[in-house]
Amino acid sequence: MDVIRVLVADDEPLVRFGLRALLNAAEDIEVVGEACDGAEALARTHDLAPDVVVTDLRMPGMDGITLTRQLAALPNPPKVLVLTTFDTSEGVREAMQAGAGGYLLKDAPPEQVLGAVRLVTEGGVVLAPASAARLIAAPKSPGAVARLSIEQRRRLEGLSKQQEEVLVHLAQGYSNAQIAQRMYLTEGTVRAYVSRLLAALKLENRTQAAILAYQAGLVGGTTGEER
């Protein structure tokens, strides 16, 4: 069994202690390090090469959004799962656009946190149901994309039925392996579909594609961590 290596970043010692205990209790997850802010988390990522960084959104110094952007720019970036008390549409959007693979609230049940760590490791996208609903319903604000542009609509309309099906599964939080099972395809074929899908939509990663799918109304409040 491959063990998922996790780094926990949170400025509250008690939260770090609780997450370490929860994650280490799972046979397939190991907490390899902790950090009290984004700068320390970035430095420890260079040293420890975790598979996943579980980070708070607001921390002193370098916050979770800046950390996520910095991690995404690394040659072999870890997946990022934001675990926070701040449930705002702007926070969700900024985190996902920065490259986070998931956004959960700290009141999430333990099994959802464990499932989210596993899912983002596989390349899935995880959004808390309430966060997904806020992301969809949020009014447009300066510098934010809450509605589709004409060009985005054209790109979506130009997708084939299979590409749209892949987009929906991707936004629902399924990994490539899970999508392959549902569409009766090989995992390699799904990877090729995802690459062509991102190119067609002119997006950089699958989290951006998931946000677009939510905003386009292709999916509702279903999220990967509920499975």
Coordinates of C-alpha atoms in Angstrom, one line a residue, residues 17-219:
F17 CA -2.2 18.0 17.0
G18 CA -5.7 16.9 16.1
L19 CA -5.0 16.6 12.4
R20 CA -1.8 14.6 13.1
A21 CA -3.7 12.2 15.3
L22 CA -6.6 11.8 12.8
L23 CA -4.4 11.4 9.7
N24 CA -1.8 9.1 11.4
A25 CA -4.6 6.8 12.5
A26 CA -5.3 5.9 8.9
E27 CA -3.1 3.1 7.5
D28 CA -2.5 4.8 4.2
I29 CA -1.7 8.3 5.5
E30 CA 1.3 9.6 7.4
V31 CA 2.0 13.1 8.7
V32 CA 5.6 13.8 7.9
G33 CA 5.8 17.3 9.2
E34 CA 4.0 20.4 10.6
A35 CA 4.3 24.2 10.0
C36 CA 2.8 27.2 11.8
D37 CA 2.6 29.4 8.8
G38 CA 3.0 29.5 5.0
A39 CA 6.7 30.3 4.9
E40 CA 7.6 27.4 7.2
A41 CA 5.3 25.1 5.2
L42 CA 7.0 26.1 1.9
A43 CA 10.5 25.5 3.4
R44 CA 9.4 22.1 4.9
T45 CA 7.9 21.1 1.6
H46 CA 11.3 21.5 -0.1
D47 CA 12.9 19.3 2.6
L48 CA 10.1 16.7 3.0
A49 CA 8.5 16.5 -0.4
P50 CA 5.0 15.6 0.9
D51 CA 2.3 14.4 -1.4
V52 CA -0.3 16.6 0.1
V53 CA -0.2 19.9 2.1
V54 CA -3.2 20.4 4.4
T55 CA -3.3 24.2 5.1
D56 CA -5.4 26.7 6.9
L57 CA -6.5 29.7 4.9
R58 CA -5.5 32.5 7.3
M59 CA -2.1 32.3 9.0
P60 CA 0.3 35.0 10.1
G61 CA 2.9 36.0 7.6
M62 CA 2.4 33.9 4.4
D63 CA -1.3 32.9 4.3
G64 CA -2.8 29.8 2.8
I65 CA -3.6 31.4 -0.6
T66 CA 0.0 32.6 -1.1
L67 CA 1.3 29.3 0.0
T68 CA -0.9 27.5 -2.5
R69 CA 0.4 29.7 -5.3
Q70 CA 4.0 29.1 -4.3
L71 CA 3.5 25.4 -4.0
A72 CA 1.8 25.2 -7.4
A73 CA 4.9 26.9 -9.0
L74 CA 7.2 24.1 -7.8
P75 CA 8.6 21.6 -10.3
N76 CA 6.8 18.7 -8.6
P77 CA 4.1 20.4 -6.6
P78 CA 2.2 18.6 -3.8
K79 CA -1.6 18.6 -3.9
V80 CA -3.2 21.2 -1.6
L81 CA -6.2 20.7 0.6
V82 CA -7.4 23.9 2.4
L83 CA -9.0 23.2 5.8
T84 CA -10.4 26.4 7.3
T85 CA -13.2 28.0 9.3
F86 CA -13.7 30.7 6.7
D87 CA -16.6 29.8 4.4
T88 CA -16.7 32.6 1.9
S89 CA -17.2 32.5 -1.8
E90 CA -14.1 34.7 -2.3
G91 CA -12.0 32.4 -0.2
V92 CA -13.1 29.3 -2.1
R93 CA -12.5 31.0 -5.5
E94 CA -9.1 32.3 -4.6
A95 CA -8.0 29.0 -3.1
M96 CA -9.1 27.0 -6.1
Q97 CA -7.8 29.4 -8.6
A98 CA -4.4 29.4 -6.8
G99 CA -4.3 25.7 -7.4
A100 CA -5.8 24.0 -4.4
G101 CA -7.4 20.6 -5.0
G102 CA -9.9 20.9 -2.3
Y103 CA -11.6 23.3 0.2
L104 CA -13.1 21.9 3.4
L105 CA -14.3 23.5 6.6
K106 CA -12.9 22.5 10.0
D107 CA -16.2 21.2 11.2
A108 CA -16.1 18.5 8.5
P109 CA -16.5 15.0 9.9
P110 CA -13.2 13.1 10.2
E111 CA -14.1 10.6 7.5
Q112 CA -14.6 13.5 5.0
V113 CA -11.2 14.9 5.8
L114 CA -9.6 11.5 5.3
G115 CA -11.5 11.0 2.1
A116 CA -10.5 14.5 0.8
V117 CA -6.8 13.8 1.4
R118 CA -7.1 10.6 -0.6
L119 CA -9.1 12.2 -3.3
V120 CA -6.9 15.2 -3.9
T121 CA -3.9 12.8 -4.0
E122 CA -5.5 11.1 -6.9
G123 CA -6.1 14.3 -8.7
G124 CA -9.7 14.7 -7.7
V125 CA -11.4 18.0 -6.7
V126 CA -13.1 18.4 -3.3
L127 CA -15.5 21.2 -2.3
A128 CA -17.6 21.3 0.8
P129 CA -21.3 21.4 -0.3
A130 CA -22.0 24.8 1.3
S131 CA -18.8 26.2 -0.3
A132 CA -19.7 24.9 -3.7
A133 CA -23.2 26.5 -3.4
R134 CA -21.7 29.9 -2.4
L135 CA -19.2 29.7 -5.3
I136 CA -22.1 29.2 -7.7
A137 CA -24.4 31.9 -6.2
A138 CA -21.8 34.6 -5.5
P139 CA -22.4 37.9 -7.4
K140 CA -19.6 39.2 -9.7
S141 CA -17.0 41.3 -7.9
P142 CA -14.0 43.2 -9.1
G143 CA -11.2 40.8 -10.1
A144 CA -13.4 37.7 -9.7
V145 CA -15.1 35.5 -12.2
A146 CA -18.6 34.5 -11.0
R147 CA -20.3 34.4 -14.4
L148 CA -19.3 33.0 -17.7
S149 CA -17.9 35.3 -20.4
I150 CA -19.1 34.9 -24.0
E151 CA -15.8 33.2 -24.9
Q152 CA -16.2 30.7 -22.1
R153 CA -19.7 29.8 -23.2
R154 CA -18.4 29.3 -26.8
R155 CA -15.7 27.0 -25.6
L156 CA -18.1 25.0 -23.5
E157 CA -20.5 24.7 -26.4
G158 CA -17.7 23.5 -28.6
L159 CA -17.1 20.4 -26.4
S160 CA -18.0 17.0 -27.6
K161 CA -20.4 14.9 -25.5
Q162 CA -17.6 12.8 -24.1
Q163 CA -15.6 15.9 -23.2
E164 CA -18.6 17.4 -21.4
E165 CA -19.1 14.1 -19.6
V166 CA -15.4 14.1 -18.5
L167 CA -15.8 17.7 -17.3
V168 CA -18.9 16.8 -15.2
H169 CA -17.1 13.8 -13.6
L170 CA -14.1 15.9 -13.0
A171 CA -16.1 18.7 -11.3
Q172 CA -17.9 16.1 -9.1
G173 CA -14.5 15.2 -7.7
Y174 CA -13.7 11.9 -9.4
S175 CA -10.1 10.9 -10.0
N176 CA -9.0 9.7 -13.5
A177 CA -9.3 6.1 -12.4
Q178 CA -12.9 6.6 -11.2
I179 CA -13.8 8.4 -14.4
A180 CA -12.3 5.6 -16.4
Q181 CA -14.6 3.1 -14.5
R182 CA -17.7 5.2 -15.1
M183 CA -17.0 5.8 -18.8
Y184 CA -15.6 2.3 -19.5
L185 CA -12.3 3.8 -20.7
T186 CA -8.7 3.2 -19.8
E187 CA -7.1 5.5 -17.4
G188 CA -4.6 6.6 -20.1
T189 CA -7.5 7.5 -22.4
V190 CA -9.1 9.6 -19.6
R191 CA -5.8 11.4 -19.0
A192 CA -5.7 12.3 -22.7
Y193 CA -9.3 13.5 -22.6
V194 CA -8.6 15.7 -19.6
S195 CA -5.5 17.2 -21.3
R196 CA -7.5 18.0 -24.5
L197 CA -10.4 19.3 -22.4
L198 CA -8.2 21.8 -20.6
A199 CA -6.6 22.8 -23.9
A200 CA -10.1 23.4 -25.4
L201 CA -11.2 25.4 -22.4
K202 CA -7.9 27.2 -22.2
L203 CA -7.4 26.4 -18.6
E204 CA -4.3 25.4 -16.6
N205 CA -5.6 22.7 -14.3
R206 CA -8.6 20.6 -13.4
T207 CA -9.5 22.7 -10.4
Q208 CA -10.1 25.7 -12.8
A209 CA -12.2 23.3 -14.9
A210 CA -14.3 22.3 -11.9
I211 CA -15.0 25.9 -11.0
L212 CA -16.1 26.6 -14.6
A213 CA -18.4 23.6 -14.6
Y214 CA -20.0 24.7 -11.3
Q215 CA -20.4 28.3 -12.7
A216 CA -21.9 26.9 -15.9
G217 CA -24.5 24.9 -14.0
L218 CA -23.2 21.5 -15.3
V219 CA -23.1 20.2 -11.7

